[in-house]
Short mmCIF file of C-alpha atoms and ligand atoms in Angstrom, two decimals:
data_model
loop_
_atom_site.label_atom_id
_atom_site.label_comp_id
_atom_site.label_asym_id
_atom_site.label_seq_id
_atom_site.Cartn_x
_atom_site.Cartn_y
_atom_site.Cartn_z
CA UNK A 132 88.32 70.76 117.71
CA UNK A 133 87.80 67.18 116.48
CA UNK A 134 90.29 64.59 117.76
CA UNK A 135 93.27 64.35 115.44
CA UNK A 136 92.44 67.73 113.89
CA UNK A 137 95.37 70.03 113.18
CA UNK A 138 95.71 73.00 115.50
CA UNK A 139 95.88 76.34 113.73
CA UNK A 140 97.82 77.78 116.69
CA UNK A 141 100.50 75.08 116.27
CA UNK A 142 100.67 75.70 112.51
CA UNK A 143 101.01 79.45 112.99
CA UNK A 144 103.72 78.89 115.62
CA UNK A 145 105.66 76.69 113.19
CA UNK A 146 105.27 79.29 110.42
CA UNK A 147 106.80 81.92 112.70
CA UNK A 148 109.47 79.65 114.21
CA UNK A 149 110.80 78.47 110.85
CA UNK A 150 110.47 81.77 109.00
CA UNK A 151 107.53 81.01 106.71
CA UNK A 152 105.08 83.77 107.68
CA UNK A 153 105.43 86.79 109.98
CA UNK A 154 102.94 89.39 111.08
CA UNK A 155 103.46 92.53 108.96
CA UNK A 156 104.98 95.45 110.92
CA UNK A 157 105.22 93.17 113.95
CA UNK A 158 107.66 95.39 115.88
CA UNK A 159 105.03 98.16 115.72
CA UNK A 160 102.30 95.89 117.01
CA UNK A 161 101.27 94.48 113.63
CA UNK A 162 98.68 95.68 111.14
CA UNK A 163 95.42 93.81 110.82
CA UNK A 164 94.94 91.88 107.59
CA UNK A 165 98.56 92.06 106.37
CA UNK A 166 101.18 89.30 106.53
CA UNK A 167 104.82 89.11 105.42
CA UNK A 168 106.70 86.05 104.23
CA UNK A 169 110.04 85.09 105.78
CA UNK A 170 112.87 83.39 103.88
CA UNK A 171 111.18 79.98 103.59
CA UNK A 172 107.70 81.40 102.98
CA UNK A 173 108.94 83.72 100.24
CA UNK A 174 110.59 80.80 98.43
CA UNK A 175 107.55 78.53 98.94
CA UNK A 176 105.25 81.17 97.47
CA UNK A 177 107.63 81.77 94.57
CA UNK A 178 107.66 78.02 93.87
CA UNK A 179 103.85 77.95 93.89
CA UNK A 180 103.63 80.91 91.52
CA UNK A 181 106.21 79.32 89.22
CA UNK A 182 104.39 75.97 89.23
CA UNK A 183 101.24 77.88 88.19
CA UNK A 184 103.18 79.83 85.53
CA UNK A 185 104.77 76.68 84.10
CA UNK A 186 101.60 74.58 84.04
CA UNK A 187 99.24 77.37 82.90
CA UNK A 188 101.35 79.52 80.56
CA UNK A 189 104.60 77.84 79.48
CA UNK A 190 103.22 74.32 79.03
CA UNK A 191 99.49 74.79 79.59
CA UNK A 192 97.70 71.78 81.07
CA UNK A 193 100.90 69.70 80.77
CA UNK A 194 100.68 69.71 76.98
CA UNK A 195 97.16 68.26 76.88
CA UNK A 196 94.71 68.92 74.11
CA UNK A 197 91.58 70.94 74.81
CA UNK A 198 88.01 70.11 73.70
CA UNK A 199 88.88 71.48 70.22
CA UNK A 200 91.48 68.71 69.80
CA UNK A 201 94.40 71.20 69.81
CA UNK A 202 97.05 71.92 72.43
CA UNK A 203 95.97 74.62 74.87
CA UNK A 204 97.65 77.97 74.15
CA UNK A 205 98.24 80.73 76.70
CA UNK A 206 100.33 83.90 76.98
CA UNK A 207 101.19 86.07 79.99
CA UNK A 208 100.73 89.74 80.75
CA UNK A 209 101.81 91.79 83.73
CA UNK A 210 99.44 94.65 84.41
CA UNK A 211 99.56 97.43 87.00
CA UNK A 212 97.93 97.64 90.40
CA UNK A 213 96.67 101.14 89.62
CA UNK A 214 94.49 101.42 86.51
CA UNK A 215 92.29 104.18 85.16
CA UNK A 216 89.41 104.57 87.67
CA UNK A 217 86.95 103.93 84.84
CA UNK A 218 88.22 100.34 84.66
CA UNK A 219 86.62 99.69 88.04
CA UNK A 220 83.43 101.51 87.11
CA UNK A 221 83.11 99.31 84.01
CA UNK A 222 83.91 96.12 85.91
CA UNK A 223 81.24 96.92 88.47
CA UNK A 224 83.66 97.09 91.42
CA UNK A 225 83.07 100.76 92.25
CA UNK A 226 79.30 100.42 92.23
CA UNK A 227 78.86 96.90 93.45
CA UNK A 228 81.89 95.46 95.26
CA UNK A 229 80.24 95.77 98.64
CA UNK A 230 79.84 93.68 101.74
CA UNK A 231 76.83 94.40 103.91
CA UNK A 232 78.04 95.16 107.45
CA UNK A 233 76.54 95.55 110.88
CA UNK A 234 78.20 97.73 113.53
CA UNK A 235 78.05 97.29 117.29
CA UNK A 236 77.36 100.72 118.80
CA UNK A 237 78.68 99.57 122.19
CA UNK A 238 82.01 97.87 121.30
CA UNK A 239 82.57 99.74 117.98
CA UNK A 240 83.22 96.38 116.30
CA UNK A 241 82.13 95.92 112.71
CA UNK A 242 80.92 92.54 111.45
CA UNK A 243 80.11 91.14 108.05
CA UNK A 244 76.34 90.75 108.13
CA UNK A 245 76.43 87.32 106.48
CA UNK A 246 79.10 86.05 108.89
CA UNK A 247 77.09 86.65 112.09
CA UNK A 248 74.95 83.83 113.51
CA UNK A 249 72.59 83.86 116.45
CA UNK A 250 71.72 81.29 119.14
CA UNK A 251 67.97 81.07 119.69
CA UNK A 252 65.90 78.58 121.75
CA UNK A 253 65.48 75.32 119.84
CA UNK A 254 61.72 75.55 120.47
CA UNK A 255 59.36 78.21 121.78
CA UNK A 256 60.18 81.90 122.05
CA UNK A 257 62.92 83.60 124.04
CA UNK A 258 60.56 85.49 126.38
CA UNK A 259 62.45 88.41 127.91
CA UNK A 260 65.84 86.79 127.25
CA UNK A 261 68.08 88.02 124.39
CA UNK A 262 69.24 86.19 121.28
CA UNK A 263 72.99 85.58 121.46
CA UNK A 264 74.96 86.67 118.39
CA UNK A 265 78.42 85.28 117.54
CA UNK A 266 80.99 85.06 114.76
CA UNK A 267 81.63 81.50 113.63
CA UNK A 268 85.09 80.11 114.55
CA UNK A 269 85.80 82.97 116.96
CA UNK A 270 86.00 82.95 120.77
CA UNK A 271 82.54 84.58 120.80
CA UNK A 272 81.06 81.31 119.54
CA UNK A 273 81.78 79.30 122.71
CA UNK A 274 81.23 82.27 125.02
CA UNK A 275 77.78 83.00 123.63
CA UNK A 276 76.87 79.29 123.47
CA UNK A 277 77.42 78.98 127.23
CA UNK A 278 75.17 81.97 127.90
CA UNK A 279 72.51 80.76 125.46
CA UNK A 280 72.43 77.25 126.93
CA UNK A 281 72.10 78.72 130.40
CA UNK A 282 69.19 80.87 129.22
CA UNK A 283 67.34 78.38 127.01
CA UNK A 284 68.72 74.87 127.62
CA UNK A 285 68.51 73.50 124.06
CA UNK A 286 69.56 76.01 121.39
CA UNK A 287 69.75 76.20 117.62
CA UNK A 288 71.67 78.52 115.30
CA UNK A 289 70.17 80.88 112.74
CA UNK A 290 72.01 83.31 110.45
CA UNK A 291 71.51 86.97 111.40
CA UNK A 292 70.52 87.59 107.77
CA UNK A 293 67.40 85.46 108.32
CA UNK A 294 66.19 87.63 111.24
CA UNK A 295 63.89 90.61 110.69
CA UNK A 296 65.87 93.80 111.34
CA UNK A 297 63.22 94.80 113.92
CA UNK A 298 64.39 91.83 116.03
CA UNK A 299 67.95 93.28 116.28
CA UNK A 300 66.69 95.15 119.36
CA UNK A 301 66.61 91.76 121.13
CA UNK A 302 70.08 90.63 119.99
CA UNK A 303 73.12 90.61 122.30
CA UNK A 304 76.09 91.39 119.98
CA UNK A 305 79.18 89.12 120.18
CA UNK A 306 81.22 91.12 122.71
CA UNK A 307 78.59 93.51 124.04
CA UNK A 308 77.18 93.82 127.56
CA UNK A 309 73.88 95.41 126.59
CA UNK A 310 71.20 94.08 124.27
CA UNK A 311 70.24 95.91 121.05
CA UNK A 312 73.57 97.47 120.09
CA UNK A 313 73.69 96.18 116.48
CA UNK A 314 72.91 98.64 113.71
CA UNK A 315 70.94 97.81 110.59
CA UNK A 316 73.11 96.35 107.80
CA UNK A 317 74.97 98.93 105.69
CA UNK A 318 77.03 98.53 102.52
CA UNK A 319 80.82 98.83 102.82
CA UNK A 320 82.94 99.14 99.66
CA UNK A 321 86.00 96.90 99.61
CA UNK A 322 88.08 99.02 97.22
CA UNK A 323 91.23 100.66 98.63
CA UNK A 324 91.38 104.28 97.49
CA UNK A 325 94.48 106.30 96.71
CA UNK A 326 95.35 109.58 94.99
CA UNK A 327 97.55 110.12 91.96
CA UNK A 328 99.87 113.15 92.04
CA UNK A 329 100.53 115.76 94.65
CA UNK A 330 97.26 117.65 94.95
CA UNK A 331 95.21 114.70 96.18
CA UNK A 332 91.91 116.20 95.11
CA UNK A 333 88.78 114.12 94.40
CA UNK A 334 89.60 114.32 90.66
CA UNK A 335 92.87 112.47 91.32
CA UNK A 336 91.18 109.54 93.06
CA UNK A 337 92.26 106.06 91.98
CA UNK A 338 91.93 102.55 93.33
CA UNK A 339 94.25 99.67 94.15
CA UNK A 340 93.08 96.73 92.07
CA UNK A 341 90.84 94.22 93.86
CA UNK A 342 91.67 91.52 91.27
CA UNK A 343 94.29 90.92 88.58
CA UNK A 344 91.64 89.79 86.07
CA UNK A 345 90.54 93.22 84.84
CA UNK A 346 94.08 94.07 83.64
CA UNK A 347 93.69 91.16 81.20
CA UNK A 348 90.39 92.36 79.75
CA UNK A 349 91.71 95.89 79.39
CA UNK A 350 94.73 94.63 77.40
CA UNK A 351 92.82 92.00 75.40
CA UNK A 352 92.81 94.10 72.21
CA UNK A 353 96.53 94.91 72.46
CA UNK A 354 97.43 91.26 72.92
CA UNK A 355 95.32 90.25 69.90
CA UNK A 356 96.72 93.07 67.76
CA UNK A 357 100.39 92.65 68.67
CA UNK A 358 100.85 88.88 68.87
CA UNK A 359 99.80 85.92 66.75
CA UNK A 360 97.31 84.49 69.25
CA UNK A 361 94.12 83.01 67.77
CA UNK A 362 90.99 82.13 69.62
CA UNK A 363 90.76 79.91 71.63
CA UNK A 364 93.63 81.11 73.85
CA UNK A 365 94.27 82.26 77.39
CA UNK A 366 95.96 85.27 78.97
CA UNK A 367 97.45 84.83 82.44
CA UNK A 368 98.23 87.53 84.99
CA UNK A 369 99.67 87.20 88.49
CA UNK A 370 100.25 89.79 91.18
CA UNK A 371 99.05 91.59 94.24
CA UNK A 372 95.44 92.58 94.80
CA UNK A 373 93.90 94.59 97.61
CA UNK A 374 90.54 94.34 99.31
CA UNK A 375 89.64 96.34 102.36
CA UNK A 376 88.15 93.24 104.00
CA UNK A 377 85.97 94.16 106.92
CA UNK A 378 86.88 91.17 109.01
CA UNK A 379 90.31 89.91 107.89
CA UNK A 380 90.86 86.63 109.69
CA UNK A 381 92.04 83.05 109.74
CA UNK A 382 95.73 83.89 109.33
CA UNK A 383 96.45 84.72 105.67
CA UNK A 384 93.17 83.23 104.41
CA UNK A 385 91.31 86.54 104.37
CA UNK A 386 93.94 89.26 104.04
CA UNK A 387 93.68 92.84 102.84
CA UNK A 388 96.68 92.43 100.53
CA UNK A 389 97.15 89.12 98.72
CA UNK A 390 98.44 87.65 95.47
CA UNK A 391 96.34 86.13 92.75
CA UNK A 392 97.13 83.98 89.72
CA UNK A 393 94.35 84.39 87.19
CA UNK A 394 93.76 83.18 83.66
CA UNK A 395 91.13 84.45 81.24
CA UNK A 396 90.54 81.89 78.53
CA UNK A 397 88.84 83.41 75.47
CA UNK A 398 86.78 81.18 73.22
CA UNK A 399 83.86 81.16 70.79
CA UNK A 400 80.51 81.31 72.65
CA UNK A 401 79.42 77.99 71.14
CA UNK A 402 82.46 76.21 72.67
CA UNK A 403 82.47 77.96 76.02
CA UNK A 404 80.64 75.35 78.09
CA UNK A 405 83.05 72.63 76.94
CA UNK A 406 86.03 74.84 77.84
CA UNK A 407 84.49 75.66 81.21
CA UNK A 408 84.26 71.95 82.06
CA UNK A 409 87.80 71.39 80.78
CA UNK A 410 89.32 74.12 82.96
CA UNK A 411 87.27 73.19 86.02
CA UNK A 412 88.55 69.61 85.87
CA UNK A 413 92.14 70.55 85.06
CA UNK A 414 92.37 73.03 87.92
CA UNK A 415 91.20 70.41 90.42
CA UNK A 416 93.77 67.96 89.04
CA UNK A 417 96.48 70.60 89.27
CA UNK A 418 95.97 71.29 92.97
CA UNK A 419 96.05 67.52 93.55
CA UNK A 420 99.32 67.26 91.63
CA UNK A 421 101.11 69.62 94.01
CA UNK A 422 100.14 67.73 97.14
CA UNK A 423 96.55 68.60 98.06
CA UNK A 424 95.17 65.18 97.21
CA UNK A 425 92.67 63.38 99.38
CA UNK A 426 89.44 64.16 101.13
CA UNK A 427 90.55 67.66 102.18
CA UNK A 428 90.10 68.90 98.60
CA UNK A 429 86.76 69.17 96.83
CA UNK A 430 85.37 70.69 93.66
CA UNK A 431 82.05 72.37 94.43
CA UNK A 432 79.78 73.30 91.57
CA UNK A 433 77.67 76.35 92.42
CA UNK A 434 73.90 75.94 92.55
CA UNK A 435 71.93 77.77 89.85
CA UNK A 436 70.74 80.40 92.36
CA UNK A 437 74.36 81.18 93.39
CA UNK A 438 75.38 82.10 89.82
CA UNK A 439 75.73 85.67 88.55
CA UNK A 440 73.12 86.55 85.94
CA UNK A 441 75.70 86.30 83.11
CA UNK A 442 77.33 83.05 84.22
CA UNK A 443 76.61 79.60 82.83
CA UNK A 444 78.64 77.87 85.52
CA UNK A 445 81.01 78.44 88.43
CA UNK A 446 82.89 75.91 90.52
CA UNK A 447 85.17 76.38 93.47
CA UNK A 448 88.18 74.28 94.36
CA UNK A 449 87.85 74.18 98.13
CA UNK A 450 90.22 72.98 100.84
CA UNK A 451 89.32 71.84 104.32
CA UNK A 452 91.44 74.23 106.42
CA UNK A 453 91.68 73.52 110.17
CA UNK A 454 89.60 76.68 110.80
CA UNK A 455 86.86 75.70 108.32
CA UNK A 456 86.70 72.00 109.25
CA UNK A 457 84.47 70.09 108.87
CA UNK A 458 83.59 72.65 106.16
CA UNK A 459 85.78 73.94 103.34
CA UNK A 460 87.24 77.30 102.25
CA UNK A 461 87.71 78.56 98.67
CA UNK A 462 91.16 78.21 97.09
CA UNK A 463 90.19 79.02 93.54
CA UNK A 464 87.05 79.89 91.61
CA UNK A 465 86.54 78.73 88.02
CA UNK A 466 83.86 80.87 86.40
CA UNK A 467 82.17 80.97 83.03
CA UNK A 468 81.94 84.77 82.69
CA UNK A 469 80.33 84.85 79.24
CA UNK A 470 81.14 88.10 77.41
CA UNK A 471 80.25 90.22 80.43
CA UNK A 472 83.64 91.88 81.01
CA UNK A 473 84.59 92.58 77.38
CA UNK A 474 81.11 93.97 76.79
CA UNK A 475 81.37 96.26 79.82
CA UNK A 476 84.79 97.58 78.77
CA UNK A 477 83.65 97.96 75.16
CA UNK A 478 80.72 100.11 76.29
CA UNK A 479 82.61 102.19 78.86
CA UNK A 480 85.79 102.76 76.81
CA UNK A 481 83.95 103.12 73.47
CA UNK A 482 86.62 100.84 71.97
CA UNK A 483 85.63 97.93 69.78
CA UNK A 484 86.76 94.76 71.52
CA UNK A 485 85.13 92.29 69.15
CA UNK A 486 87.37 89.64 67.67
CA UNK A 487 87.51 88.83 63.96
CA UNK A 488 87.60 85.07 63.49
CA UNK A 489 88.66 84.26 59.93
CA UNK A 490 87.87 80.55 60.44
CA UNK A 491 84.13 81.11 60.94
CA UNK A 492 81.14 82.56 59.14
CA UNK A 493 79.30 81.75 55.93
CA UNK A 494 81.27 80.38 53.02
CA UNK A 495 82.20 82.83 50.26
CA UNK A 496 81.89 81.78 46.59
CA UNK A 497 85.55 80.75 46.70
CA UNK A 498 84.66 78.17 49.39
CA UNK A 499 86.49 80.03 52.16
CA UNK A 500 84.70 81.25 55.33
CA UNK A 501 83.85 84.95 55.20
CA UNK A 502 84.87 85.36 58.83
CA UNK A 503 82.84 86.36 61.87
CA UNK A 504 83.03 89.25 64.34
CA UNK A 505 82.09 88.34 67.90
CA UNK A 506 82.81 89.09 71.55
CA UNK A 507 84.57 86.00 72.87
CA UNK A 508 83.27 84.24 75.95
CA UNK A 509 85.61 83.87 78.85
CA UNK A 510 86.45 81.07 81.27
CA UNK A 511 88.24 82.33 84.34
CA UNK A 512 90.27 80.07 86.65
CA UNK A 513 91.13 82.53 89.49
CA UNK A 514 93.47 81.20 92.16
CA UNK A 515 94.78 82.78 95.36
CA UNK A 516 98.51 82.24 95.94
CA UNK A 517 98.41 83.09 99.65
CA UNK A 518 95.54 80.70 100.23
CA UNK A 519 97.46 78.15 98.17
CA UNK A 520 100.54 78.51 100.39
CA UNK A 521 98.36 78.25 103.50
CA UNK A 522 96.64 75.11 102.20
CA UNK A 523 100.01 73.50 101.35
CA UNK A 524 101.32 74.26 104.84
CA UNK A 525 98.13 73.00 106.55
CA UNK A 526 98.08 69.84 104.43
CA UNK A 527 101.79 69.18 104.96
CA UNK A 528 101.69 69.79 108.72
CA UNK A 529 102.04 66.36 110.33
CA UNK A 530 102.42 65.35 113.97
CA UNK A 531 104.63 62.42 114.92
CA UNK A 532 105.73 62.21 118.54
CA UNK A 533 108.28 59.50 117.74
CA UNK A 534 110.50 61.77 115.65
CA UNK A 535 113.23 64.22 116.67
CA UNK A 536 110.74 66.97 115.72
CA UNK A 537 107.25 66.04 116.90
CA UNK A 538 105.86 68.02 113.97
CA UNK A 539 107.03 68.19 110.38
CA UNK A 540 105.96 69.56 107.01
CA UNK A 541 105.27 67.05 104.25
CA UNK A 542 105.57 69.48 101.35
CA UNK A 543 105.62 68.21 97.77
CA UNK A 544 109.31 68.27 96.65
CA UNK A 545 108.37 70.57 93.74
CA UNK A 546 107.17 73.17 96.23
CA UNK A 547 109.53 72.74 99.19
CA UNK A 548 111.69 75.87 99.62
CA UNK A 549 114.81 73.90 100.62
CA UNK A 550 115.37 70.94 98.33
CA UNK A 551 118.07 69.29 100.41
CA UNK A 552 120.43 69.90 103.33
CA UNK A 553 124.03 68.85 103.78
CA UNK A 554 125.42 68.15 107.27
CA UNK A 555 128.82 67.10 108.58
CA UNK A 556 128.01 64.61 111.38
CA UNK A 557 130.50 66.46 113.61
CA UNK A 558 132.30 69.76 112.98
CA UNK A 559 135.78 68.19 112.93
CA UNK A 560 137.96 65.44 111.42
CA UNK A 561 137.69 66.88 107.90
CA UNK A 562 133.90 66.33 107.68
CA UNK A 563 132.93 70.04 107.36
CA UNK A 564 135.25 70.45 104.36
CA UNK A 565 133.70 67.49 102.51
CA UNK A 566 130.20 68.71 103.41
CA UNK A 567 130.95 72.25 102.21
CA UNK A 568 132.20 70.90 98.90
CA UNK A 569 129.04 68.83 98.39
CA UNK A 570 126.91 71.81 99.42
CA UNK A 571 128.63 74.01 96.83
CA UNK A 572 128.20 71.37 94.09
CA UNK A 573 124.52 70.86 94.82
CA UNK A 574 123.86 74.62 95.06
CA UNK A 575 125.48 75.07 91.66
CA UNK A 576 123.20 72.37 90.21
CA UNK A 577 119.91 73.28 91.90
CA UNK A 578 119.83 77.01 92.65
CA UNK A 579 117.23 77.52 89.92
CA UNK A 580 114.68 75.35 91.69
CA UNK A 581 115.36 76.01 95.37
CA UNK A 582 117.80 76.30 98.22
CA UNK A 583 120.37 73.76 99.41
CA UNK A 584 121.01 74.20 103.14
CA UNK A 585 124.25 73.69 105.06
CA UNK A 586 124.24 73.26 108.84
CA UNK A 587 126.94 72.16 111.26
CA UNK A 588 125.51 73.50 114.52
CA UNK A 589 123.84 71.40 117.27
CA UNK A 590 123.28 67.63 117.37
CA UNK A 591 122.43 65.79 114.17
CA UNK A 592 118.96 64.99 115.60
CA UNK A 593 118.22 68.69 116.09
CA UNK A 594 119.40 69.47 112.58
CA UNK A 595 117.10 66.80 111.11
CA UNK A 596 114.26 68.20 113.21
CA UNK A 597 114.86 71.70 111.87
CA UNK A 598 114.82 70.49 108.27
CA UNK A 599 111.69 68.37 108.90
CA UNK A 600 109.87 71.48 110.09
CA UNK A 601 111.12 73.39 107.04
CA UNK A 602 109.66 70.67 104.79
CA UNK A 603 113.07 69.70 103.32
CA UNK A 604 112.61 66.33 101.60
CA UNK A 605 116.22 65.05 101.84
CA UNK A 606 119.28 65.46 104.11
CA UNK A 607 122.77 64.25 103.21
CA UNK A 608 125.12 63.55 106.11
CA UNK A 609 128.90 63.28 105.86
CA UNK A 610 130.23 60.92 108.55
CA UNK A 611 133.36 58.94 109.39
CA UNK A 612 132.58 56.35 106.75
CA UNK A 613 132.37 59.04 104.05
CA UNK A 614 136.06 59.72 104.58
CA UNK A 615 136.79 56.01 104.09
CA UNK A 616 134.58 55.06 101.13
CA UNK A 617 133.08 58.31 99.68
CA UNK A 618 129.50 57.36 100.60
CA UNK A 619 126.98 59.59 102.42
CA UNK A 620 123.75 58.87 104.22
CA UNK A 621 120.61 60.26 102.66
CA UNK A 622 117.61 60.64 104.94
CA UNK A 623 114.05 60.76 103.66
CA UNK A 624 111.91 63.35 105.49
CA UNK A 625 108.65 61.39 105.30
CA UNK A 626 109.88 57.98 106.43
CA UNK A 627 112.94 59.04 108.47
CA UNK A 628 114.73 56.14 106.69
CA UNK A 629 118.42 56.48 105.87
CA UNK A 630 120.28 54.90 102.95
CA UNK A 631 123.90 55.12 101.87
CA UNK A 632 124.81 56.29 98.40
CA UNK A 633 128.02 57.36 96.73
CA UNK A 634 128.73 61.07 97.32
CA UNK A 635 129.11 61.47 93.54
CA UNK A 636 125.52 60.17 93.11
CA UNK A 637 123.93 62.82 95.37
CA UNK A 638 123.15 65.22 92.51
CA UNK A 639 121.53 62.55 90.31
CA UNK A 640 119.60 61.26 93.35
CA UNK A 641 118.04 64.72 93.71
CA UNK A 642 117.35 65.09 89.99
CA UNK A 643 115.40 61.80 90.07
CA UNK A 644 113.47 62.61 93.27
CA UNK A 645 112.71 66.26 92.55
CA UNK A 646 111.69 65.60 88.96
CA UNK A 647 113.79 68.54 87.68
N1 GAP B 863 88.65 87.61 89.21
C1 GAP B 863 87.83 86.79 90.03
C2 GAP B 863 88.19 86.88 91.43
O1 GAP B 863 88.96 87.71 91.86
P1 GAP B 863 87.63 85.82 93.74
O2 GAP B 863 86.94 84.50 94.07
O3 GAP B 863 87.12 87.04 94.39
O4 GAP B 863 87.58 85.91 92.16
C3 GAP B 863 89.94 84.64 93.49
O5 GAP B 863 89.17 85.68 94.06
C4 GAP B 863 90.82 84.02 94.56
O6 GAP B 863 91.59 85.04 95.21
C5 GAP B 863 90.05 83.34 95.70
O7 GAP B 863 89.67 82.03 95.35
C6 GAP B 863 91.07 83.36 96.81
O8 GAP B 863 91.98 82.28 96.69
C7 GAP B 863 91.82 84.67 96.56
N2 GAP B 863 91.31 85.71 97.48
C8 GAP B 863 90.21 86.48 97.32
N3 GAP B 863 90.07 87.31 98.37
C9 GAP B 863 91.10 87.07 99.22
C10 GAP B 863 91.52 87.61 100.48
N4 GAP B 863 90.87 88.59 101.07
N5 GAP B 863 92.64 87.10 101.06
C11 GAP B 863 93.35 86.11 100.45
N6 GAP B 863 93.00 85.57 99.27
C12 GAP B 863 91.89 86.04 98.65
#
């Protein structure tokens, strides 16, 4: 780990200690690839989802105008996890949503083919020595490096995918004792299967959705027919998706159950590239606005050879997580999907999904456009809420040995689960009563945006430390002077600085600082 880098172990410990994220089914030993949110994590994730909802649906792009010179318009839907199985045939997920995997016959471990790398001699051939395979960012990386350096001196890394399969006989798998235990790569479908109804026969097979996006395409016609939306417009959908990831890892980053917030923005094909650029830039700005500014956030435009055959552009908003550093991990993908999805569903469902645009087409003799039927093109900003929460926690995690808590969370006030805490300096002399009254007043005023905490246990230093770790931006303390002159101290989480303000100004102070 580079000096000054944040330790993922320390971040995970804080998440557990303060009730942000717990292992799912922990008392039964946990279940791989599933994570639960504790009280603070649940509220943080809700705040992130609501920030997305407000800035994408209620007041899209903060009221800005799009490339057509009009305000951006979006509506929500909420679609089900289980859809007709044909939805996933049409979308290509049943046939093509596969990861190529290699199995280790000795350890019974399964690895994603494109995630395995191999140490080979930096020059010359290996002779009778094996090639040492490892998974990046796992203990096998250092273990195998030691062995490889002992065998070859100087080593270099190559991806397993670049090796001829015939050479697998010479590869020592990450945790194996014997050489040659890796199988050839095989496809592994990521869709979770389930059965509808009691008989559970093959005819009743269904799938848990692997993305929220398809629910939007499937309801596109209903939204057009039942509301007054006109192209260009977006439809947003948030909720849980499932992928039977072969190697869930890096805390919540690659989970088997996770939440997405996706928008499909429908527009005329001739305007789609402009809208793609618009959404790509807005989404980057949005993540910056909620606290991920700086060099840990990048927008990466895909190379031409990375694009799907139907796409005219894809970019990823990527964050430098401690486990990807110095590299980056995807937070959100913004894709120009053309008319691929509507066309697929039109063909498979035999339902006309073309849109009639009365503002286009040749002019009729009366000077009015005759209208045009077309399949809209789609721009898809697809964000992961769990990855968003993880990025916010990693970014906010700050070490400072000089403080009562040597670590604290610098969360953006809009996202922090607890907006403020109220403490009596000591639990006597009438201070708890004054503090309880202020706590009740502030709760009444702010319950819509987050929690207001009350704490009278332990020393004041320990209480500040607890709130710093929870990412609470402000703490109000009632002390002896409060009883004399009705002022309280207000402590700023990031600077540790304390000011005195009138107790009757505490609510307005929060309104100004929280921007609510
Ligand atoms: N509809 C397009 C789509 O689903 P994606 O890039 O596969 O695109 C979008 O997923 C986002 O969902 C990702 O950028 C990521 O934030 C999140 N995501 C995908 N797989 C995930 C997983 N296994 N665990 C957590 N988040 C995941």
